[in-house]
PDB file of C-alpha atoms in Angstrom:
ATOM      1  CA  ASP A   1      26.565 -15.472 -32.935  1.00  0.00           C
ATOM      2  CA  ALA A   2      29.649 -15.473 -34.158  1.00  0.00           C
ATOM      3  CA  LYS A   3      31.029 -17.795 -37.306  1.00  0.00           C
ATOM      4  CA  THR A   4      32.901 -21.025 -37.076  1.00  0.00           C
ATOM      5  CA  THR A   5      35.292 -22.723 -39.116  1.00  0.00           C
ATOM      6  CA  GLN A   6      35.791 -26.884 -39.479  1.00  0.00           C
ATOM      7  CA  PRO A   7      38.284 -28.916 -41.306  1.00  0.00           C
ATOM      8  CA  PRO A   8      35.678 -31.058 -43.888  1.00  0.00           C
ATOM      9  CA  SER A   9      37.269 -34.032 -42.288  1.00  0.00           C
ATOM     10  CA  MET A  10      39.905 -35.902 -40.196  1.00  0.00           C
ATOM     11  CA  ASP A  11      40.767 -39.160 -39.015  1.00  0.00           C
ATOM     12  CA  CYS A  12      42.309 -40.842 -36.391  1.00  0.00           C
ATOM     13  CA  ALA A  13      43.881 -44.119 -34.829  1.00  0.00           C
ATOM     14  CA  GLU A  14      41.556 -45.931 -32.214  1.00  0.00           C
ATOM     15  CA  GLY A  15      42.995 -45.448 -29.161  1.00  0.00           C
ATOM     16  CA  ARG A  16      44.503 -42.444 -29.763  1.00  0.00           C
ATOM     17  CA  ALA A  17      44.069 -38.823 -29.281  1.00  0.00           C
ATOM     18  CA  ALA A  18      41.696 -37.088 -31.370  1.00  0.00           C
ATOM     19  CA  ASN A  19      42.570 -32.731 -31.747  1.00  0.00           C
ATOM     20  CA  LEU A  20      39.775 -31.014 -33.727  1.00  0.00           C
ATOM     21  CA  PRO A  21      39.886 -27.626 -34.151  1.00  0.00           C
ATOM     22  CA  CYS A  22      37.753 -25.015 -34.306  1.00  0.00           C
ATOM     23  CA  ASN A  23      38.611 -21.750 -35.366  1.00  0.00           C
ATOM     24  CA  HIS A  24      35.992 -18.491 -34.087  1.00  0.00           C
ATOM     25  CA  SER A  25      38.155 -15.186 -35.025  1.00  0.00           C
ATOM     26  CA  THR A  26      34.497 -12.959 -34.682  1.00  0.00           C
ATOM     27  CA  ILE A  27      33.639 -14.855 -31.267  1.00  0.00           C
ATOM     28  CA  SER A  28      32.311 -11.817 -28.712  1.00  0.00           C
ATOM     29  CA  GLY A  29      32.413 -11.824 -24.560  1.00  0.00           C
ATOM     30  CA  ASN A  30      29.762 -13.309 -23.891  1.00  0.00           C
ATOM     31  CA  GLU A  31      29.872 -16.132 -26.519  1.00  0.00           C
ATOM     32  CA  TYR A  32      30.554 -18.868 -25.999  1.00  0.00           C
ATOM     33  CA  VAL A  33      31.646 -22.408 -27.887  1.00  0.00           C
ATOM     34  CA  TYR A  34      29.962 -25.377 -27.748  1.00  0.00           C
ATOM     35  CA  TRP A  35      30.906 -28.888 -28.855  1.00  0.00           C
ATOM     36  CA  TYR A  36      27.948 -31.500 -30.556  1.00  0.00           C
ATOM     37  CA  ARG A  37      28.882 -34.482 -32.499  1.00  0.00           C
ATOM     38  CA  GLN A  38      26.212 -36.279 -34.655  1.00  0.00           C
ATOM     39  CA  ILE A  39      26.287 -40.138 -34.824  1.00  0.00           C
ATOM     40  CA  HIS A  40      26.078 -41.243 -38.499  1.00  0.00           C
ATOM     41  CA  SER A  41      21.409 -41.817 -37.890  1.00  0.00           C
ATOM     42  CA  GLN A  42      21.345 -40.726 -34.377  1.00  0.00           C
ATOM     43  CA  GLY A  43      20.602 -37.340 -32.951  1.00  0.00           C
ATOM     44  CA  PRO A  44      22.839 -34.512 -32.064  1.00  0.00           C
ATOM     45  CA  GLN A  45      24.533 -34.677 -28.548  1.00  0.00           C
ATOM     46  CA  TYR A  46      25.917 -32.015 -26.773  1.00  0.00           C
ATOM     47  CA  ILE A  47      30.112 -32.713 -24.948  1.00  0.00           C
ATOM     48  CA  ILE A  48      31.224 -30.014 -23.273  1.00  0.00           C
ATOM     49  CA  HIS A  49      30.880 -25.896 -23.595  1.00  0.00           C
ATOM     50  CA  GLY A  50      33.400 -23.465 -22.313  1.00  0.00           C
ATOM     51  CA  LEU A  51      34.072 -19.618 -22.559  1.00  0.00           C
ATOM     52  CA  LYS A  52      37.268 -18.510 -21.906  1.00  0.00           C
ATOM     53  CA  ASN A  53      39.456 -21.472 -18.799  1.00  0.00           C
ATOM     54  CA  ASN A  54      39.579 -25.071 -20.634  1.00  0.00           C
ATOM     55  CA  GLU A  55      37.132 -27.667 -19.746  1.00  0.00           C
ATOM     56  CA  THR A  56      37.346 -30.811 -18.819  1.00  0.00           C
ATOM     57  CA  ASN A  57      34.178 -34.209 -18.127  1.00  0.00           C
ATOM     58  CA  GLU A  58      33.822 -37.584 -18.837  1.00  0.00           C
ATOM     59  CA  MET A  59      33.404 -37.320 -22.260  1.00  0.00           C
ATOM     60  CA  ALA A  60      36.125 -34.317 -23.650  1.00  0.00           C
ATOM     61  CA  SER A  61      38.037 -31.771 -22.898  1.00  0.00           C
ATOM     62  CA  LEU A  62      38.069 -28.699 -24.459  1.00  0.00           C
ATOM     63  CA  ILE A  63      40.861 -25.570 -25.197  1.00  0.00           C
ATOM     64  CA  ILE A  64      40.120 -21.986 -25.853  1.00  0.00           C
ATOM     65  CA  THR A  65      43.384 -19.857 -27.175  1.00  0.00           C
ATOM     66  CA  GLU A  66      43.874 -17.777 -25.057  1.00  0.00           C
ATOM     67  CA  ASP A  67      42.674 -14.992 -26.566  1.00  0.00           C
ATOM     68  CA  ARG A  68      39.712 -17.297 -27.776  1.00  0.00           C
ATOM     69  CA  LYS A  69      40.117 -17.108 -31.557  1.00  0.00           C
ATOM     70  CA  SER A  70      40.155 -20.701 -32.462  1.00  0.00           C
ATOM     71  CA  SER A  71      39.557 -24.453 -29.839  1.00  0.00           C
ATOM     72  CA  THR A  72      40.763 -27.580 -29.648  1.00  0.00           C
ATOM     73  CA  LEU A  73      37.792 -29.941 -28.326  1.00  0.00           C
ATOM     74  CA  ILE A  74      40.155 -33.341 -27.975  1.00  0.00           C
ATOM     75  CA  LEU A  75      38.819 -37.343 -27.424  1.00  0.00           C
ATOM     76  CA  PRO A  76      41.467 -38.417 -25.027  1.00  0.00           C
ATOM     77  CA  HIS A  77      41.440 -41.682 -25.913  1.00  0.00           C
ATOM     78  CA  ALA A  78      39.339 -42.154 -29.528  1.00  0.00           C
ATOM     79  CA  THR A  79      37.372 -45.741 -30.337  1.00  0.00           C
ATOM     80  CA  LEU A  80      35.427 -46.559 -33.102  1.00  0.00           C
ATOM     81  CA  ARG A  81      32.186 -45.568 -31.391  1.00  0.00           C
ATOM     82  CA  ASP A  82      33.362 -42.144 -31.275  1.00  0.00           C
ATOM     83  CA  THR A  83      33.202 -41.746 -35.267  1.00  0.00           C
ATOM     84  CA  ALA A  84      31.216 -38.990 -35.789  1.00  0.00           C
ATOM     85  CA  VAL A  85      30.720 -35.340 -37.161  1.00  0.00           C
ATOM     86  CA  TYR A  86      31.448 -33.296 -34.480  1.00  0.00           C
ATOM     87  CA  TYR A  87      30.221 -30.269 -34.674  1.00  0.00           C
ATOM     88  CA  CYS A  88      31.589 -26.444 -32.678  1.00  0.00           C
ATOM     89  CA  ILE A  89      29.268 -23.540 -32.075  1.00  0.00           C
ATOM     90  CA  VAL A  90      29.553 -20.592 -30.990  1.00  0.00           C
ATOM     91  CA  ARG A  91      26.398 -18.293 -28.515  1.00  0.00           C
ATOM     92  CA  ARG A  92      25.692 -17.121 -25.948  1.00  0.00           C
ATOM     93  CA  HIS A  93      25.528 -18.514 -23.109  1.00  0.00           C
ATOM     94  CA  TYR A  94      21.479 -17.130 -22.127  1.00  0.00           C
ATOM     95  CA  GLY A  95      19.147 -15.001 -23.500  1.00  0.00           C
ATOM     96  CA  GLY A  96      18.209 -14.063 -27.654  1.00  0.00           C
ATOM     97  CA  SER A  97      17.157 -16.400 -29.704  1.00  0.00           C
ATOM     98  CA  GLN A  98      17.503 -20.426 -27.529  1.00  0.00           C
ATOM     99  CA  GLY A  99      17.148 -22.885 -30.164  1.00  0.00           C
ATOM    100  CA  ASN A 100      18.903 -21.195 -32.468  1.00  0.00           C
ATOM    101  CA  LEU A 101      21.977 -23.221 -32.473  1.00  0.00           C
ATOM    102  CA  ILE A 102      23.780 -22.533 -36.161  1.00  0.00           C
ATOM    103  CA  PHE A 103      25.207 -25.483 -37.261  1.00  0.00           C
ATOM    104  CA  GLY A 104      27.520 -25.574 -40.051  1.00  0.00           C
ATOM    105  CA  LYS A 105      29.366 -28.225 -41.501  1.00  0.00           C
ATOM    106  CA  GLY A 106      31.451 -29.567 -39.011  1.00  0.00           C
ATOM    107  CA  THR A 107      34.474 -32.349 -38.655  1.00  0.00           C
ATOM    108  CA  LYS A 108      33.683 -35.704 -39.420  1.00  0.00           C
ATOM    109  CA  LEU A 109      35.950 -37.809 -37.683  1.00  0.00           C
ATOM    110  CA  SER A 110      36.435 -41.147 -38.712  1.00  0.00           C
ATOM    111  CA  VAL A 111      38.185 -43.357 -35.741  1.00  0.00           C
ATOM    112  CA  LYS A 112      39.824 -46.670 -37.421  1.00  0.00           C
ATOM    113  CA  PRO A 113      41.363 -49.678 -36.228  1.00  0.00           C
TER     114      PRO A 113
ATOM    115  CA  SER B   1      20.358 -34.960 -19.599  1.00  0.00           C
ATOM    116  CA  ALA B   2      16.322 -35.584 -21.036  1.00  0.00           C
ATOM    117  CA  VAL B   3      14.860 -38.450 -22.455  1.00  0.00           C
ATOM    118  CA  ILE B   4      13.469 -37.835 -25.737  1.00  0.00           C
ATOM    119  CA  SER B   5      11.163 -39.926 -28.031  1.00  0.00           C
ATOM    120  CA  GLN B   6       9.997 -39.606 -31.088  1.00  0.00           C
ATOM    121  CA  LYS B   7       7.633 -41.294 -33.538  1.00  0.00           C
ATOM    122  CA  PRO B   8       7.577 -41.735 -36.037  1.00  0.00           C
ATOM    123  CA  SER B   9      11.161 -43.105 -36.844  1.00  0.00           C
ATOM    124  CA  ARG B  10      10.243 -42.942 -40.066  1.00  0.00           C
ATOM    125  CA  ASP B  11       8.093 -42.619 -42.495  1.00  0.00           C
ATOM    126  CA  ILE B  12       7.439 -42.680 -46.188  1.00  0.00           C
ATOM    127  CA  CYS B  13       4.446 -40.150 -47.535  1.00  0.00           C
ATOM    128  CA  GLN B  14       2.959 -40.011 -50.596  1.00  0.00           C
ATOM    129  CA  ARG B  15       2.897 -36.128 -51.630  1.00  0.00           C
ATOM    130  CA  GLY B  16      -0.150 -33.659 -50.599  1.00  0.00           C
ATOM    131  CA  THR B  17      -0.543 -36.006 -47.234  1.00  0.00           C
ATOM    132  CA  SER B  18       0.191 -34.505 -44.146  1.00  0.00           C
ATOM    133  CA  LEU B  19       1.878 -36.205 -41.884  1.00  0.00           C
ATOM    134  CA  THR B  20       2.183 -35.361 -37.710  1.00  0.00           C
ATOM    135  CA  ILE B  21       5.810 -36.531 -36.258  1.00  0.00           C
ATOM    136  CA  GLN B  22       5.770 -36.504 -31.578  1.00  0.00           C
ATOM    137  CA  CYS B  23       8.251 -35.301 -29.256  1.00  0.00           C
ATOM    138  CA  GLN B  24       7.716 -37.233 -26.105  1.00  0.00           C
ATOM    139  CA  VAL B  25      10.235 -35.661 -23.093  1.00  0.00           C
ATOM    140  CA  ASP B  26      11.152 -37.032 -19.509  1.00  0.00           C
ATOM    141  CA  SER B  27      11.169 -34.319 -17.664  1.00  0.00           C
ATOM    142  CA  GLN B  28       9.437 -30.701 -18.179  1.00  0.00           C
ATOM    143  CA  VAL B  29      11.085 -28.956 -19.723  1.00  0.00           C
ATOM    144  CA  THR B  30      10.331 -25.002 -20.299  1.00  0.00           C
ATOM    145  CA  MET B  31      11.327 -24.959 -24.184  1.00  0.00           C
ATOM    146  CA  MET B  32      11.701 -27.139 -26.888  1.00  0.00           C
ATOM    147  CA  PHE B  33      12.397 -26.564 -30.381  1.00  0.00           C
ATOM    148  CA  TRP B  34      12.384 -28.379 -33.648  1.00  0.00           C
ATOM    149  CA  TYR B  35      15.343 -28.783 -36.437  1.00  0.00           C
ATOM    150  CA  ARG B  36      14.706 -30.105 -40.465  1.00  0.00           C
ATOM    151  CA  GLN B  37      18.372 -32.327 -41.077  1.00  0.00           C
ATOM    152  CA  GLN B  38      17.983 -32.560 -45.058  1.00  0.00           C
ATOM    153  CA  PRO B  39      20.523 -34.874 -46.683  1.00  0.00           C
ATOM    154  CA  GLY B  40      23.866 -34.474 -46.006  1.00  0.00           C
ATOM    155  CA  GLN B  41      23.073 -31.112 -44.850  1.00  0.00           C
ATOM    156  CA  SER B  42      23.444 -30.492 -41.238  1.00  0.00           C
ATOM    157  CA  LEU B  43      20.418 -28.563 -38.806  1.00  0.00           C
ATOM    158  CA  THR B  44      18.251 -26.183 -40.074  1.00  0.00           C
ATOM    159  CA  LEU B  45      15.931 -24.334 -36.874  1.00  0.00           C
ATOM    160  CA  ILE B  46      12.624 -24.852 -38.084  1.00  0.00           C
ATOM    161  CA  ALA B  47      10.725 -23.377 -34.668  1.00  0.00           C
ATOM    162  CA  THR B  48      10.833 -22.435 -30.638  1.00  0.00           C
ATOM    163  CA  ALA B  49       7.373 -24.257 -29.047  1.00  0.00           C
ATOM    164  CA  ASN B  50       6.434 -22.836 -25.874  1.00  0.00           C
ATOM    165  CA  GLN B  51       4.154 -24.324 -24.154  1.00  0.00           C
ATOM    166  CA  GLY B  52       0.893 -22.232 -23.995  1.00  0.00           C
ATOM    167  CA  SER B  53       1.503 -19.445 -26.531  1.00  0.00           C
ATOM    168  CA  GLU B  54       2.029 -19.829 -29.742  1.00  0.00           C
ATOM    169  CA  ALA B  55       4.997 -21.548 -31.716  1.00  0.00           C
ATOM    170  CA  THR B  56       8.012 -18.498 -33.094  1.00  0.00           C
ATOM    171  CA  TYR B  57       8.727 -19.637 -37.147  1.00  0.00           C
ATOM    172  CA  GLU B  58      12.902 -19.319 -38.658  1.00  0.00           C
ATOM    173  CA  SER B  59      12.850 -17.503 -41.176  1.00  0.00           C
ATOM    174  CA  GLY B  60      12.190 -19.433 -44.937  1.00  0.00           C
ATOM    175  CA  PHE B  61       9.360 -21.334 -42.275  1.00  0.00           C
ATOM    176  CA  VAL B  62       5.504 -21.135 -41.734  1.00  0.00           C
ATOM    177  CA  ILE B  63       2.589 -22.811 -39.569  1.00  0.00           C
ATOM    178  CA  ASP B  64       0.944 -23.212 -42.061  1.00  0.00           C
ATOM    179  CA  LYS B  65       2.838 -25.750 -43.575  1.00  0.00           C
ATOM    180  CA  PHE B  66       4.428 -26.824 -40.056  1.00  0.00           C
ATOM    181  CA  PRO B  67       2.204 -26.021 -37.279  1.00  0.00           C
ATOM    182  CA  ILE B  68       3.108 -27.166 -34.359  1.00  0.00           C
ATOM    183  CA  SER B  69       1.467 -28.101 -30.989  1.00  0.00           C
ATOM    184  CA  ARG B  70       3.161 -28.003 -27.732  1.00  0.00           C
ATOM    185  CA  PRO B  71      -0.150 -28.942 -24.799  1.00  0.00           C
ATOM    186  CA  ASN B  72       1.845 -29.635 -21.692  1.00  0.00           C
ATOM    187  CA  LEU B  73       5.724 -28.946 -20.756  1.00  0.00           C
ATOM    188  CA  THR B  74       6.084 -33.117 -21.754  1.00  0.00           C
ATOM    189  CA  PHE B  75       4.910 -33.455 -25.209  1.00  0.00           C
ATOM    190  CA  SER B  76       4.670 -31.406 -28.903  1.00  0.00           C
ATOM    191  CA  THR B  77       3.813 -32.005 -32.079  1.00  0.00           C
ATOM    192  CA  LEU B  78       5.163 -30.779 -35.811  1.00  0.00           C
ATOM    193  CA  THR B  79       3.011 -31.501 -38.930  1.00  0.00           C
ATOM    194  CA  VAL B  80       4.345 -31.383 -42.560  1.00  0.00           C
ATOM    195  CA  SER B  81       2.163 -30.658 -44.420  1.00  0.00           C
ATOM    196  CA  ASN B  82       1.031 -30.623 -47.779  1.00  0.00           C
ATOM    197  CA  MET B  83       4.390 -32.599 -48.280  1.00  0.00           C
ATOM    198  CA  SER B  84       6.691 -32.693 -51.685  1.00  0.00           C
ATOM    199  CA  PRO B  85      10.028 -34.248 -51.898  1.00  0.00           C
ATOM    200  CA  GLU B  86      11.682 -31.486 -50.640  1.00  0.00           C
ATOM    201  CA  ASP B  87      10.127 -31.975 -47.857  1.00  0.00           C
ATOM    202  CA  SER B  88      11.930 -35.098 -47.623  1.00  0.00           C
ATOM    203  CA  SER B  89      14.494 -34.869 -44.616  1.00  0.00           C
ATOM    204  CA  ILE B  90      14.886 -35.598 -41.313  1.00  0.00           C
ATOM    205  CA  TYR B  91      13.048 -34.231 -38.326  1.00  0.00           C
ATOM    206  CA  LEU B  92      14.148 -34.081 -34.828  1.00  0.00           C
ATOM    207  CA  CYS B  93      13.209 -32.213 -31.647  1.00  0.00           C
ATOM    208  CA  SER B  94      14.794 -31.115 -28.386  1.00  0.00           C
ATOM    209  CA  VAL B  95      14.567 -29.337 -25.895  1.00  0.00           C
ATOM    210  CA  GLY B  96      16.264 -26.862 -23.873  1.00  0.00           C
ATOM    211  CA  SER B  97      18.841 -27.794 -20.916  1.00  0.00           C
ATOM    212  CA  ASN B  98      16.757 -26.826 -17.324  1.00  0.00           C
ATOM    213  CA  SER B  99      19.900 -24.828 -16.462  1.00  0.00           C
ATOM    214  CA  GLY B 100      18.701 -21.870 -18.496  1.00  0.00           C
ATOM    215  CA  ARG B 101      22.814 -22.287 -20.671  1.00  0.00           C
ATOM    216  CA  ALA B 102      20.898 -21.195 -24.562  1.00  0.00           C
ATOM    217  CA  GLY B 103      23.037 -23.431 -26.525  1.00  0.00           C
ATOM    218  CA  GLU B 104      22.948 -26.482 -24.355  1.00  0.00           C
ATOM    219  CA  GLN B 105      19.952 -28.294 -26.283  1.00  0.00           C
ATOM    220  CA  TYR B 106      19.084 -32.080 -26.007  1.00  0.00           C
ATOM    221  CA  PHE B 107      17.881 -34.208 -29.129  1.00  0.00           C
ATOM    222  CA  GLY B 108      15.648 -36.563 -30.203  1.00  0.00           C
ATOM    223  CA  PRO B 109      16.834 -39.110 -32.459  1.00  0.00           C
ATOM    224  CA  GLY B 110      15.009 -37.846 -35.396  1.00  0.00           C
ATOM    225  CA  THR B 111      12.512 -39.027 -37.200  1.00  0.00           C
ATOM    226  CA  ARG B 112      13.504 -39.990 -41.157  1.00  0.00           C
ATOM    227  CA  LEU B 113      10.298 -38.671 -44.046  1.00  0.00           C
ATOM    228  CA  THR B 114      10.292 -39.875 -47.538  1.00  0.00           C
ATOM    229  CA  VAL B 115       8.116 -37.633 -49.826  1.00  0.00           C
ATOM    230  CA  THR B 116       7.560 -40.157 -52.762  1.00  0.00           C
TER     231      THR B 116
END
């Protein structure tokens, strides 16, 4: 599975959009981009995933560049409860070692009032 | 998404003892997974537990140290055996999505283990 690179930390003002970048320049054609977050003292929470088209759900939007070498997770109106470590993970959709989500260090997002 | 509970939520144990962590899911799932999160670190997969078969362990983890049971489709246990302070971590179970999407997993709240 491809490796990802994320900034170690970011700040965002409450009510503003939080844009979290992720580089995955070695992504292969059958690999998806997944995002998780881990709020302090909780287990990770699945947020969204995508292949090449932009995706949106009730939690966030995922923008993937045309060459698929990077992506951005967007929280449109960040709240204090969005303060968490955000992980970008690249892996195949099916098959392989399903359990092996390779969590990097992620981005610690701090939403400030 | 599945609702997952773990017991105990935290424990303090003496070195040399063993602790069994339980993971209960509110629906039947094919695959369950156990992860470890050492202090200040990210998550590392310990093993994959399928019902009716032996667990599959990742490199660096062995069955004698982390025996796993998976008696049915809603329950699993992880035992941390002969504990040392280096085993102090958060242990999390997760389940795969029934859609079969490999990257979509749902995690329990974790068990915070401190070994003294």
